[in-house]
JSON list of C-alpha atoms in Angstrom, two decimals:
[
{"chain": "A", "resi": 1, "resn": "MET", "atom": "CA", "xyz": [42.35, -63.32, -53.92]},
{"chain": "A", "resi": 2, "resn": "GLN", "atom": "CA", "xyz": [39.65, -65.67, -56.02]},
{"chain": "A", "resi": 3, "resn": "ASN", "atom": "CA", "xyz": [36.33, -66.66, -54.71]},
{"chain": "A", "resi": 4, "resn": "LYS", "atom": "CA", "xyz": [36.85, -70.27, -55.32]},
{"chain": "A", "resi": 5, "resn": "THR", "atom": "CA", "xyz": [40.45, -70.00, -52.70]},
{"chain": "A", "resi": 6, "resn": "LYS", "atom": "CA", "xyz": [38.59, -67.68, -50.45]},
{"chain": "A", "resi": 7, "resn": "THR", "atom": "CA", "xyz": [35.79, -70.78, -50.50]},
{"chain": "A", "resi": 8, "resn": "THR", "atom": "CA", "xyz": [38.81, -73.68, -50.42]},
{"chain": "A", "resi": 9, "resn": "ILE", "atom": "CA", "xyz": [40.44, -71.75, -47.78]},
{"chain": "A", "resi": 10, "resn": "LEU", "atom": "CA", "xyz": [37.27, -71.64, -45.80]},
{"chain": "A", "resi": 11, "resn": "ILE", "atom": "CA", "xyz": [35.75, -75.34, -46.02]},
{"chain": "A", "resi": 12, "resn": "LEU", "atom": "CA", "xyz": [39.36, -76.14, -44.57]},
{"chain": "A", "resi": 13, "resn": "LEU", "atom": "CA", "xyz": [38.92, -73.97, -41.61]},
{"chain": "A", "resi": 14, "resn": "ILE", "atom": "CA", "xyz": [35.21, -76.14, -41.46]},
{"chain": "A", "resi": 15, "resn": "ILE", "atom": "CA", "xyz": [37.43, -79.40, -41.10]},
{"chain": "A", "resi": 16, "resn": "LEU", "atom": "CA", "xyz": [40.59, -78.27, -38.98]},
{"chain": "A", "resi": 17, "resn": "PRO", "atom": "CA", "xyz": [39.18, -77.77, -35.80]},
{"chain": "A", "resi": 18, "resn": "VAL", "atom": "CA", "xyz": [37.58, -81.95, -35.82]},
{"chain": "A", "resi": 19, "resn": "LEU", "atom": "CA", "xyz": [41.03, -82.77, -37.46]},
{"chain": "A", "resi": 20, "resn": "ILE", "atom": "CA", "xyz": [42.81, -82.09, -34.96]},
{"chain": "A", "resi": 21, "resn": "ILE", "atom": "CA", "xyz": [40.71, -83.20, -32.34]},
{"chain": "A", "resi": 22, "resn": "PHE", "atom": "CA", "xyz": [40.33, -86.27, -33.52]},
{"chain": "A", "resi": 23, "resn": "LEU", "atom": "CA", "xyz": [44.22, -86.55, -34.07]},
{"chain": "A", "resi": 24, "resn": "ILE", "atom": "CA", "xyz": [44.44, -85.30, -30.51]},
{"chain": "A", "resi": 25, "resn": "ARG", "atom": "CA", "xyz": [41.76, -88.43, -28.53]},
{"chain": "A", "resi": 26, "resn": "GLN", "atom": "CA", "xyz": [44.49, -90.84, -30.89]},
{"chain": "A", "resi": 27, "resn": "PHE", "atom": "CA", "xyz": [47.88, -89.49, -30.05]},
{"chain": "A", "resi": 28, "resn": "LEU", "atom": "CA", "xyz": [48.39, -87.77, -27.38]},
{"chain": "A", "resi": 29, "resn": "GLN", "atom": "CA", "xyz": [46.82, -87.48, -23.55]},
{"chain": "A", "resi": 30, "resn": "PRO", "atom": "CA", "xyz": [44.40, -85.22, -23.46]},
{"chain": "A", "resi": 31, "resn": "ASN", "atom": "CA", "xyz": [43.50, -82.50, -20.48]},
{"chain": "A", "resi": 32, "resn": "TYR", "atom": "CA", "xyz": [41.23, -79.78, -20.70]},
{"chain": "A", "resi": 33, "resn": "ILE", "atom": "CA", "xyz": [44.33, -77.35, -22.31]},
{"chain": "A", "resi": 34, "resn": "ILE", "atom": "CA", "xyz": [45.44, -80.21, -24.54]},
{"chain": "A", "resi": 35, "resn": "SER", "atom": "CA", "xyz": [41.78, -81.20, -25.88]},
{"chain": "A", "resi": 36, "resn": "SER", "atom": "CA", "xyz": [41.46, -77.56, -26.02]},
{"chain": "A", "resi": 37, "resn": "LEU", "atom": "CA", "xyz": [44.22, -76.82, -28.46]},
{"chain": "A", "resi": 38, "resn": "TYR", "atom": "CA", "xyz": [42.14, -76.88, -31.94]},
{"chain": "A", "resi": 39, "resn": "LYS", "atom": "CA", "xyz": [40.63, -73.60, -30.35]},
{"chain": "A", "resi": 40, "resn": "ILE", "atom": "CA", "xyz": [43.24, -71.69, -31.72]},
{"chain": "A", "resi": 41, "resn": "ILE", "atom": "CA", "xyz": [41.56, -72.05, -35.14]},
{"chain": "A", "resi": 42, "resn": "PHE", "atom": "CA", "xyz": [39.12, -69.96, -33.92]},
{"chain": "A", "resi": 43, "resn": "LEU", "atom": "CA", "xyz": [41.25, -66.86, -34.10]},
{"chain": "A", "resi": 44, "resn": "ALA", "atom": "CA", "xyz": [41.67, -67.65, -38.09]},
{"chain": "A", "resi": 45, "resn": "PRO", "atom": "CA", "xyz": [39.04, -64.71, -38.15]},
{"chain": "A", "resi": 46, "resn": "ILE", "atom": "CA", "xyz": [42.31, -62.27, -37.40]},
{"chain": "A", "resi": 47, "resn": "ILE", "atom": "CA", "xyz": [44.30, -63.35, -39.87]},
{"chain": "A", "resi": 48, "resn": "TYR", "atom": "CA", "xyz": [41.99, -64.01, -42.68]},
{"chain": "A", "resi": 49, "resn": "HIS", "atom": "CA", "xyz": [40.68, -60.31, -41.75]},
{"chain": "A", "resi": 50, "resn": "ILE", "atom": "CA", "xyz": [44.43, -59.12, -41.59]},
{"chain": "A", "resi": 51, "resn": "PHE", "atom": "CA", "xyz": [45.18, -60.71, -44.67]},
{"chain": "A", "resi": 52, "resn": "ILE", "atom": "CA", "xyz": [42.24, -60.89, -46.49]},
{"chain": "A", "resi": 53, "resn": "TYR", "atom": "CA", "xyz": [40.92, -57.14, -46.22]},
{"chain": "A", "resi": 54, "resn": "LYS", "atom": "CA", "xyz": [43.97, -55.33, -45.08]},
{"chain": "A", "resi": 55, "resn": "LYS", "atom": "CA", "xyz": [42.68, -54.94, -41.88]},
{"chain": "A", "resi": 56, "resn": "THR", "atom": "CA", "xyz": [45.16, -53.92, -38.45]},
{"chain": "A", "resi": 57, "resn": "LEU", "atom": "CA", "xyz": [45.10, -56.09, -35.60]},
{"chain": "A", "resi": 58, "resn": "LYS", "atom": "CA", "xyz": [42.36, -54.08, -33.70]},
{"chain": "A", "resi": 59, "resn": "GLN", "atom": "CA", "xyz": [40.49, -53.75, -36.92]},
{"chain": "A", "resi": 60, "resn": "ALA", "atom": "CA", "xyz": [40.45, -57.81, -37.77]},
{"chain": "A", "resi": 61, "resn": "ILE", "atom": "CA", "xyz": [39.51, -58.23, -33.69]},
{"chain": "A", "resi": 62, "resn": "SER", "atom": "CA", "xyz": [36.64, -56.61, -33.34]},
{"chain": "A", "resi": 63, "resn": "GLU", "atom": "CA", "xyz": [35.48, -56.70, -37.06]},
{"chain": "A", "resi": 64, "resn": "ASN", "atom": "CA", "xyz": [31.53, -57.90, -36.38]},
{"chain": "A", "resi": 65, "resn": "PHE", "atom": "CA", "xyz": [31.31, -56.63, -32.89]},
{"chain": "A", "resi": 66, "resn": "SER", "atom": "CA", "xyz": [28.85, -53.56, -32.29]},
{"chain": "A", "resi": 67, "resn": "PHE", "atom": "CA", "xyz": [28.14, -52.51, -28.21]},
{"chain": "A", "resi": 68, "resn": "LYS", "atom": "CA", "xyz": [25.48, -49.29, -30.15]},
{"chain": "A", "resi": 69, "resn": "ARG", "atom": "CA", "xyz": [23.10, -52.63, -31.95]},
{"chain": "A", "resi": 70, "resn": "PHE", "atom": "CA", "xyz": [23.95, -54.51, -28.35]},
{"chain": "A", "resi": 71, "resn": "LYS", "atom": "CA", "xyz": [23.12, -52.08, -26.68]},
{"chain": "A", "resi": 72, "resn": "LYS", "atom": "CA", "xyz": [19.70, -51.45, -28.54]},
{"chain": "A", "resi": 73, "resn": "ASN", "atom": "CA", "xyz": [18.78, -54.88, -28.99]},
{"chain": "A", "resi": 74, "resn": "LEU", "atom": "CA", "xyz": [19.80, -56.27, -25.45]},
{"chain": "A", "resi": 75, "resn": "MET", "atom": "CA", "xyz": [15.91, -57.26, -23.98]},
{"chain": "A", "resi": 76, "resn": "SER", "atom": "CA", "xyz": [14.89, -59.02, -27.91]},
{"chain": "A", "resi": 77, "resn": "ILE", "atom": "CA", "xyz": [18.53, -60.71, -27.14]},
{"chain": "A", "resi": 78, "resn": "VAL", "atom": "CA", "xyz": [18.19, -61.85, -24.24]},
{"chain": "A", "resi": 79, "resn": "ILE", "atom": "CA", "xyz": [14.75, -62.92, -24.56]},
{"chain": "A", "resi": 80, "resn": "ILE", "atom": "CA", "xyz": [16.25, -65.19, -27.29]},
{"chain": "A", "resi": 81, "resn": "GLY", "atom": "CA", "xyz": [18.31, -66.54, -24.83]},
{"chain": "A", "resi": 82, "resn": "PHE", "atom": "CA", "xyz": [16.34, -67.58, -22.43]},
{"chain": "A", "resi": 83, "resn": "ILE", "atom": "CA", "xyz": [14.11, -69.66, -24.88]},
{"chain": "A", "resi": 84, "resn": "PHE", "atom": "CA", "xyz": [17.06, -71.32, -25.85]},
{"chain": "A", "resi": 85, "resn": "ALA", "atom": "CA", "xyz": [18.62, -72.13, -22.54]},
{"chain": "A", "resi": 86, "resn": "LEU", "atom": "CA", "xyz": [15.09, -73.26, -21.13]},
{"chain": "A", "resi": 87, "resn": "ILE", "atom": "CA", "xyz": [14.95, -75.46, -24.53]},
{"chain": "A", "resi": 88, "resn": "TYR", "atom": "CA", "xyz": [17.99, -77.07, -23.50]},
{"chain": "A", "resi": 89, "resn": "LEU", "atom": "CA", "xyz": [17.06, -77.19, -20.05]},
{"chain": "A", "resi": 90, "resn": "LEU", "atom": "CA", "xyz": [13.66, -78.84, -21.06]},
{"chain": "A", "resi": 91, "resn": "ALA", "atom": "CA", "xyz": [15.76, -81.58, -23.33]},
{"chain": "A", "resi": 92, "resn": "PHE", "atom": "CA", "xyz": [17.71, -82.79, -20.72]},
{"chain": "A", "resi": 93, "resn": "LEU", "atom": "CA", "xyz": [15.08, -83.17, -18.45]},
{"chain": "A", "resi": 94, "resn": "PHE", "atom": "CA", "xyz": [12.85, -85.02, -21.05]},
{"chain": "A", "resi": 95, "resn": "PHE", "atom": "CA", "xyz": [15.27, -87.28, -21.61]},
{"chain": "A", "resi": 96, "resn": "LYS", "atom": "CA", "xyz": [17.43, -87.99, -18.48]},
{"chain": "A", "resi": 97, "resn": "ASN", "atom": "CA", "xyz": [16.27, -91.03, -17.64]},
{"chain": "A", "resi": 98, "resn": "TYR", "atom": "CA", "xyz": [17.72, -92.26, -21.40]},
{"chain": "A", "resi": 99, "resn": "LEU", "atom": "CA", "xyz": [21.50, -90.89, -20.63]},
{"chain": "A", "resi": 100, "resn": "GLU", "atom": "CA", "xyz": [24.20, -93.06, -19.50]},
{"chain": "A", "resi": 101, "resn": "LEU", "atom": "CA", "xyz": [25.73, -90.38, -17.04]},
{"chain": "A", "resi": 102, "resn": "GLU", "atom": "CA", "xyz": [28.39, -92.42, -15.53]},
{"chain": "A", "resi": 103, "resn": "THR", "atom": "CA", "xyz": [29.57, -93.22, -18.97]},
{"chain": "A", "resi": 104, "resn": "ILE", "atom": "CA", "xyz": [29.36, -88.86, -19.58]},
{"chain": "A", "resi": 105, "resn": "VAL", "atom": "CA", "xyz": [31.02, -87.84, -16.45]},
{"chain": "A", "resi": 106, "resn": "THR", "atom": "CA", "xyz": [33.52, -91.58, -17.51]},
{"chain": "A", "resi": 107, "resn": "GLY", "atom": "CA", "xyz": [33.97, -89.51, -21.23]},
{"chain": "A", "resi": 108, "resn": "LEU", "atom": "CA", "xyz": [34.82, -86.19, -19.72]},
{"chain": "A", "resi": 109, "resn": "GLY", "atom": "CA", "xyz": [37.23, -87.64, -17.71]},
{"chain": "A", "resi": 110, "resn": "GLN", "atom": "CA", "xyz": [39.04, -89.49, -19.95]},
{"chain": "A", "resi": 111, "resn": "LEU", "atom": "CA", "xyz": [39.28, -86.60, -22.80]},
{"chain": "A", "resi": 112, "resn": "ALA", "atom": "CA", "xyz": [39.10, -83.48, -20.83]},
{"chain": "A", "resi": 113, "resn": "SER", "atom": "CA", "xyz": [39.94, -84.12, -17.03]},
{"chain": "A", "resi": 114, "resn": "ILE", "atom": "CA", "xyz": [37.27, -82.43, -16.59]},
{"chain": "A", "resi": 115, "resn": "ASN", "atom": "CA", "xyz": [36.58, -83.59, -12.65]},
{"chain": "A", "resi": 116, "resn": "ILE", "atom": "CA", "xyz": [34.27, -82.07, -9.43]},
{"chain": "A", "resi": 117, "resn": "ASN", "atom": "CA", "xyz": [37.21, -80.52, -8.61]},
{"chain": "A", "resi": 118, "resn": "ASN", "atom": "CA", "xyz": [37.74, -78.13, -11.70]},
{"chain": "A", "resi": 119, "resn": "ILE", "atom": "CA", "xyz": [34.31, -78.72, -13.56]},
{"chain": "A", "resi": 120, "resn": "ILE", "atom": "CA", "xyz": [33.21, -74.77, -11.57]},
{"chain": "A", "resi": 121, "resn": "LEU", "atom": "CA", "xyz": [36.54, -73.09, -13.24]},
{"chain": "A", "resi": 122, "resn": "ILE", "atom": "CA", "xyz": [36.50, -74.61, -16.39]},
{"chain": "A", "resi": 123, "resn": "GLY", "atom": "CA", "xyz": [32.24, -73.87, -16.83]},
{"chain": "A", "resi": 124, "resn": "LEU", "atom": "CA", "xyz": [33.26, -70.56, -16.14]},
{"chain": "A", "resi": 125, "resn": "TYR", "atom": "CA", "xyz": [35.73, -70.61, -19.13]},
{"chain": "A", "resi": 126, "resn": "ILE", "atom": "CA", "xyz": [33.33, -72.35, -21.51]},
{"chain": "A", "resi": 127, "resn": "ILE", "atom": "CA", "xyz": [30.46, -69.25, -20.34]},
{"chain": "A", "resi": 128, "resn": "ILE", "atom": "CA", "xyz": [32.47, -66.23, -20.90]},
{"chain": "A", "resi": 129, "resn": "PHE", "atom": "CA", "xyz": [35.40, -67.32, -23.24]},
{"chain": "A", "resi": 130, "resn": "ASN", "atom": "CA", "xyz": [34.74, -70.27, -25.27]},
{"chain": "A", "resi": 131, "resn": "SER", "atom": "CA", "xyz": [31.06, -69.21, -26.61]},
{"chain": "A", "resi": 132, "resn": "LEU", "atom": "CA", "xyz": [32.94, -65.79, -27.71]},
{"chain": "A", "resi": 133, "resn": "LEU", "atom": "CA", "xyz": [35.47, -67.47, -29.58]},
{"chain": "A", "resi": 134, "resn": "GLU", "atom": "CA", "xyz": [32.94, -70.09, -30.65]},
{"chain": "A", "resi": 135, "resn": "GLU", "atom": "CA", "xyz": [30.63, -67.33, -31.91]},
{"chain": "A", "resi": 136, "resn": "PHE", "atom": "CA", "xyz": [34.16, -65.07, -32.99]},
{"chain": "A", "resi": 137, "resn": "PHE", "atom": "CA", "xyz": [34.51, -68.05, -35.82]},
{"chain": "A", "resi": 138, "resn": "TRP", "atom": "CA", "xyz": [31.52, -69.63, -36.98]},
{"chain": "A", "resi": 139, "resn": "ARG", "atom": "CA", "xyz": [29.37, -66.61, -37.48]},
{"chain": "A", "resi": 140, "resn": "GLY", "atom": "CA", "xyz": [32.20, -63.83, -37.15]},
{"chain": "A", "resi": 141, "resn": "LEU", "atom": "CA", "xyz": [33.98, -65.87, -40.16]},
{"chain": "A", "resi": 142, "resn": "ILE", "atom": "CA", "xyz": [32.51, -69.29, -41.87]},
{"chain": "A", "resi": 143, "resn": "PHE", "atom": "CA", "xyz": [28.74, -67.47, -42.08]},
{"chain": "A", "resi": 144, "resn": "LYS", "atom": "CA", "xyz": [29.84, -64.30, -42.76]},
{"chain": "A", "resi": 145, "resn": "GLU", "atom": "CA", "xyz": [32.17, -65.21, -45.28]},
{"chain": "A", "resi": 146, "resn": "LEU", "atom": "CA", "xyz": [30.57, -68.29, -47.27]},
{"chain": "A", "resi": 147, "resn": "GLY", "atom": "CA", "xyz": [27.86, -65.47, -46.95]},
{"chain": "A", "resi": 148, "resn": "LYS", "atom": "CA", "xyz": [29.11, -63.35, -49.52]},
{"chain": "A", "resi": 149, "resn": "LEU", "atom": "CA", "xyz": [30.58, -66.74, -51.63]},
{"chain": "A", "resi": 150, "resn": "MET", "atom": "CA", "xyz": [27.65, -69.36, -51.79]},
{"chain": "A", "resi": 151, "resn": "LYS", "atom": "CA", "xyz": [23.51, -68.92, -51.84]},
{"chain": "A", "resi": 152, "resn": "PRO", "atom": "CA", "xyz": [22.04, -69.44, -47.52]},
{"chain": "A", "resi": 153, "resn": "TYR", "atom": "CA", "xyz": [20.78, -72.62, -48.00]},
{"chain": "A", "resi": 154, "resn": "LYS", "atom": "CA", "xyz": [24.63, -73.95, -48.36]},
{"chain": "A", "resi": 155, "resn": "VAL", "atom": "CA", "xyz": [26.10, -71.73, -45.99]},
{"chain": "A", "resi": 156, "resn": "HIS", "atom": "CA", "xyz": [23.62, -73.11, -43.29]},
{"chain": "A", "resi": 157, "resn": "THR", "atom": "CA", "xyz": [23.87, -76.26, -43.84]},
{"chain": "A", "resi": 158, "resn": "LEU", "atom": "CA", "xyz": [27.71, -76.16, -43.62]},
{"chain": "A", "resi": 159, "resn": "THR", "atom": "CA", "xyz": [27.58, -74.07, -40.81]},
{"chain": "A", "resi": 160, "resn": "GLY", "atom": "CA", "xyz": [25.24, -76.27, -39.25]},
{"chain": "A", "resi": 161, "resn": "ILE", "atom": "CA", "xyz": [26.88, -79.19, -40.07]},
{"chain": "A", "resi": 162, "resn": "GLY", "atom": "CA", "xyz": [30.81, -78.03, -39.05]},
{"chain": "A", "resi": 163, "resn": "PHE", "atom": "CA", "xyz": [29.34, -77.06, -35.80]},
{"chain": "A", "resi": 164, "resn": "SER", "atom": "CA", "xyz": [27.75, -79.88, -34.75]},
{"chain": "A", "resi": 165, "resn": "LEU", "atom": "CA", "xyz": [30.83, -81.85, -35.52]},
{"chain": "A", "resi": 166, "resn": "HIS", "atom": "CA", "xyz": [33.42, -80.35, -34.00]},
{"chain": "A", "resi": 167, "resn": "HIS", "atom": "CA", "xyz": [31.48, -80.71, -30.56]},
{"chain": "A", "resi": 168, "resn": "MET", "atom": "CA", "xyz": [30.44, -84.54, -32.08]},
{"chain": "A", "resi": 169, "resn": "VAL", "atom": "CA", "xyz": [34.14, -85.35, -32.03]},
{"chain": "A", "resi": 170, "resn": "PHE", "atom": "CA", "xyz": [34.24, -85.24, -28.37]},
{"chain": "A", "resi": 171, "resn": "TYR", "atom": "CA", "xyz": [30.58, -87.07, -27.22]},
{"chain": "A", "resi": 172, "resn": "TYR", "atom": "CA", "xyz": [29.94, -89.74, -30.23]},
{"chain": "A", "resi": 173, "resn": "ASN", "atom": "CA", "xyz": [30.65, -92.64, -27.86]},
{"chain": "A", "resi": 174, "resn": "TRP", "atom": "CA", "xyz": [28.29, -91.06, -25.19]},
{"chain": "A", "resi": 175, "resn": "PHE", "atom": "CA", "xyz": [24.64, -91.78, -26.64]},
{"chain": "A", "resi": 176, "resn": "GLY", "atom": "CA", "xyz": [23.12, -94.69, -28.46]},
{"chain": "A", "resi": 177, "resn": "LEU", "atom": "CA", "xyz": [22.80, -94.22, -32.36]},
{"chain": "A", "resi": 178, "resn": "ALA", "atom": "CA", "xyz": [18.74, -92.80, -32.03]},
{"chain": "A", "resi": 179, "resn": "LEU", "atom": "CA", "xyz": [19.66, -90.14, -29.41]},
{"chain": "A", "resi": 180, "resn": "LEU", "atom": "CA", "xyz": [23.48, -89.38, -31.25]},
{"chain": "A", "resi": 181, "resn": "ALA", "atom": "CA", "xyz": [21.69, -88.44, -34.11]},
{"chain": "A", "resi": 182, "resn": "LEU", "atom": "CA", "xyz": [18.80, -86.35, -31.96]},
{"chain": "A", "resi": 183, "resn": "VAL", "atom": "CA", "xyz": [21.57, -84.50, -30.21]},
{"chain": "A", "resi": 184, "resn": "THR", "atom": "CA", "xyz": [23.31, -83.51, -33.51]},
{"chain": "A", "resi": 185, "resn": "LEU", "atom": "CA", "xyz": [20.41, -82.47, -35.51]},
{"chain": "A", "resi": 186, "resn": "GLY", "atom": "CA", "xyz": [20.08, -80.84, -32.23]},
{"chain": "A", "resi": 187, "resn": "LEU", "atom": "CA", "xyz": [23.26, -78.90, -32.45]},
{"chain": "A", "resi": 188, "resn": "ILE", "atom": "CA", "xyz": [23.20, -78.43, -36.14]},
{"chain": "A", "resi": 189, "resn": "PHE", "atom": "CA", "xyz": [19.37, -76.21, -35.81]},
{"chain": "A", "resi": 190, "resn": "TYR", "atom": "CA", "xyz": [21.26, -74.52, -32.74]},
{"chain": "A", "resi": 191, "resn": "SER", "atom": "CA", "xyz": [23.39, -73.38, -34.76]},
{"chain": "A", "resi": 192, "resn": "ILE", "atom": "CA", "xyz": [21.96, -72.11, -38.05]},
{"chain": "A", "resi": 193, "resn": "SER", "atom": "CA", "xyz": [19.17, -70.40, -35.29]},
{"chain": "A", "resi": 194, "resn": "LEU", "atom": "CA", "xyz": [22.50, -68.70, -34.09]},
{"chain": "A", "resi": 195, "resn": "ASN", "atom": "CA", "xyz": [23.33, -67.87, -37.97]},
{"chain": "A", "resi": 196, "resn": "PHE", "atom": "CA", "xyz": [19.99, -65.87, -38.02]},
{"chain": "A", "resi": 197, "resn": "VAL", "atom": "CA", "xyz": [20.73, -63.98, -35.02]},
{"chain": "A", "resi": 198, "resn": "PHE", "atom": "CA", "xyz": [23.98, -62.66, -36.28]},
{"chain": "A", "resi": 199, "resn": "ARG", "atom": "CA", "xyz": [21.40, -61.91, -39.18]},
{"chain": "A", "resi": 200, "resn": "LYS", "atom": "CA", "xyz": [18.99, -60.25, -37.94]},
{"chain": "A", "resi": 201, "resn": "TYR", "atom": "CA", "xyz": [21.44, -58.16, -35.65]},
{"chain": "A", "resi": 202, "resn": "LYS", "atom": "CA", "xyz": [24.41, -57.89, -37.00]},
{"chain": "A", "resi": 203, "resn": "ASP", "atom": "CA", "xyz": [26.37, -58.07, -34.18]},
{"chain": "A", "resi": 204, "resn": "LEU", "atom": "CA", "xyz": [28.43, -60.65, -32.54]},
{"chain": "A", "resi": 205, "resn": "PHE", "atom": "CA", "xyz": [27.64, -59.52, -28.74]},
{"chain": "A", "resi": 206, "resn": "ALA", "atom": "CA", "xyz": [24.43, -60.86, -29.54]},
{"chain": "A", "resi": 207, "resn": "CYS", "atom": "CA", "xyz": [25.93, -64.55, -30.56]},
{"chain": "A", "resi": 208, "resn": "TRP", "atom": "CA", "xyz": [27.71, -63.94, -28.15]},
{"chain": "A", "resi": 209, "resn": "LEU", "atom": "CA", "xyz": [24.96, -63.96, -25.18]},
{"chain": "A", "resi": 210, "resn": "VAL", "atom": "CA", "xyz": [22.75, -66.45, -26.32]},
{"chain": "A", "resi": 211, "resn": "HIS", "atom": "CA", "xyz": [25.52, -69.21, -26.75]},
{"chain": "A", "resi": 212, "resn": "ALA", "atom": "CA", "xyz": [26.39, -68.01, -23.34]},
{"chain": "A", "resi": 213, "resn": "SER", "atom": "CA", "xyz": [23.36, -68.25, -21.93]},
{"chain": "A", "resi": 214, "resn": "VAL", "atom": "CA", "xyz": [22.78, -71.87, -23.37]},
{"chain": "A", "resi": 215, "resn": "ASP", "atom": "CA", "xyz": [26.44, -72.90, -21.78]},
{"chain": "A", "resi": 216, "resn": "ILE", "atom": "CA", "xyz": [25.43, -71.89, -18.45]},
{"chain": "A", "resi": 217, "resn": "ILE", "atom": "CA", "xyz": [22.45, -74.54, -19.04]},
{"chain": "A", "resi": 218, "resn": "GLN", "atom": "CA", "xyz": [25.25, -76.86, -20.45]},
{"chain": "A", "resi": 219, "resn": "ILE", "atom": "CA", "xyz": [27.04, -76.00, -17.25]},
{"chain": "A", "resi": 220, "resn": "TYR", "atom": "CA", "xyz": [24.23, -76.51, -14.46]},
{"chain": "A", "resi": 221, "resn": "ILE", "atom": "CA", "xyz": [23.75, -79.91, -16.12]},
{"chain": "A", "resi": 222, "resn": "ALA", "atom": "CA", "xyz": [27.32, -80.82, -15.75]},
{"chain": "A", "resi": 223, "resn": "LEU", "atom": "CA", "xyz": [27.33, -79.83, -12.30]},
{"chain": "A", "resi": 224, "resn": "ASN", "atom": "CA", "xyz": [23.95, -82.60, -11.77]},
{"chain": "A", "resi": 225, "resn": "ILE", "atom": "CA", "xyz": [25.57, -85.39, -13.86]},
{"chain": "A", "resi": 226, "resn": "PHE", "atom": "CA", "xyz": [28.49, -84.81, -11.22]},
{"chain": "A", "resi": 227, "resn": "GLY", "atom": "CA", "xyz": [26.38, -84.78, -8.01]},
{"chain": "A", "resi": 228, "resn": "ILE", "atom": "CA", "xyz": [27.16, -81.24, -7.13]},
{"chain": "A", "resi": 229, "resn": "LEU", "atom": "CA", "xyz": [23.69, -79.98, -7.51]}
]
C-alpha cells in the first residue's frame, strides 16, 4: 500500500471518533454505552496490522506491548504517572472555583447517563479499560504509523489535536471560552507527552500506566463533584 493511502487512512481514523460522537449527540438519546460506541474505532490497530502488515490476530493485539520493558522501567513510569496525576489534581484545585460544577454534573447525566449511582463502576472501566483502548489507538497506531510517514513535529501536532478534539466534543459546553481553550491546550500537551513516553519506552504498558494514573485523579474529581467525597 502506498504511503499516501496509509496517510489518508490514518487521518480519517483521527477524524472518525469526533464525527461519530457528534452524530450520536445529534441523533440518539445517549447513555454511557451509546456514547461509547465510537470506541469501536479504537480497535482499528488490530485490523490495520492484520491487513497492512499481515500479522496474525494474536500478533496484532500484542503489537507494541512489552512486559519485559515495562518491568525494567516500572519505577520511572510510576514516577511519570504520579507527576502527571499530581499536575491534574493541582490544576483542578486551582481552577475549581472557576468551574460551574452543576453544569458539569448535568452534562454528564445528559450526555452519558453518568450519575451518583454508576459513577464508581464507570470510573473503574475508565481507569482500567478506556485508558488502554485510547493508548492502543493513539500511540499504538496513529502516532507510531504516522511517524513512519511524516516529520515528527507534524505527527505530534496531529496526534495531540486529534486526542484533544475527541475529548472536547464531550466538554465543549461545560466551560467558558478561556477555560475551554486552556483545557484543550492541556490535553494537547498531555497527548504529546504520552507520545514521548511511548517513544522513550517503546511500550504501550508504560503509556497505559501513566494514562490510568491520570484517570484515577479524573474519577476522584468526578466523585468530588458528585459530592461522594
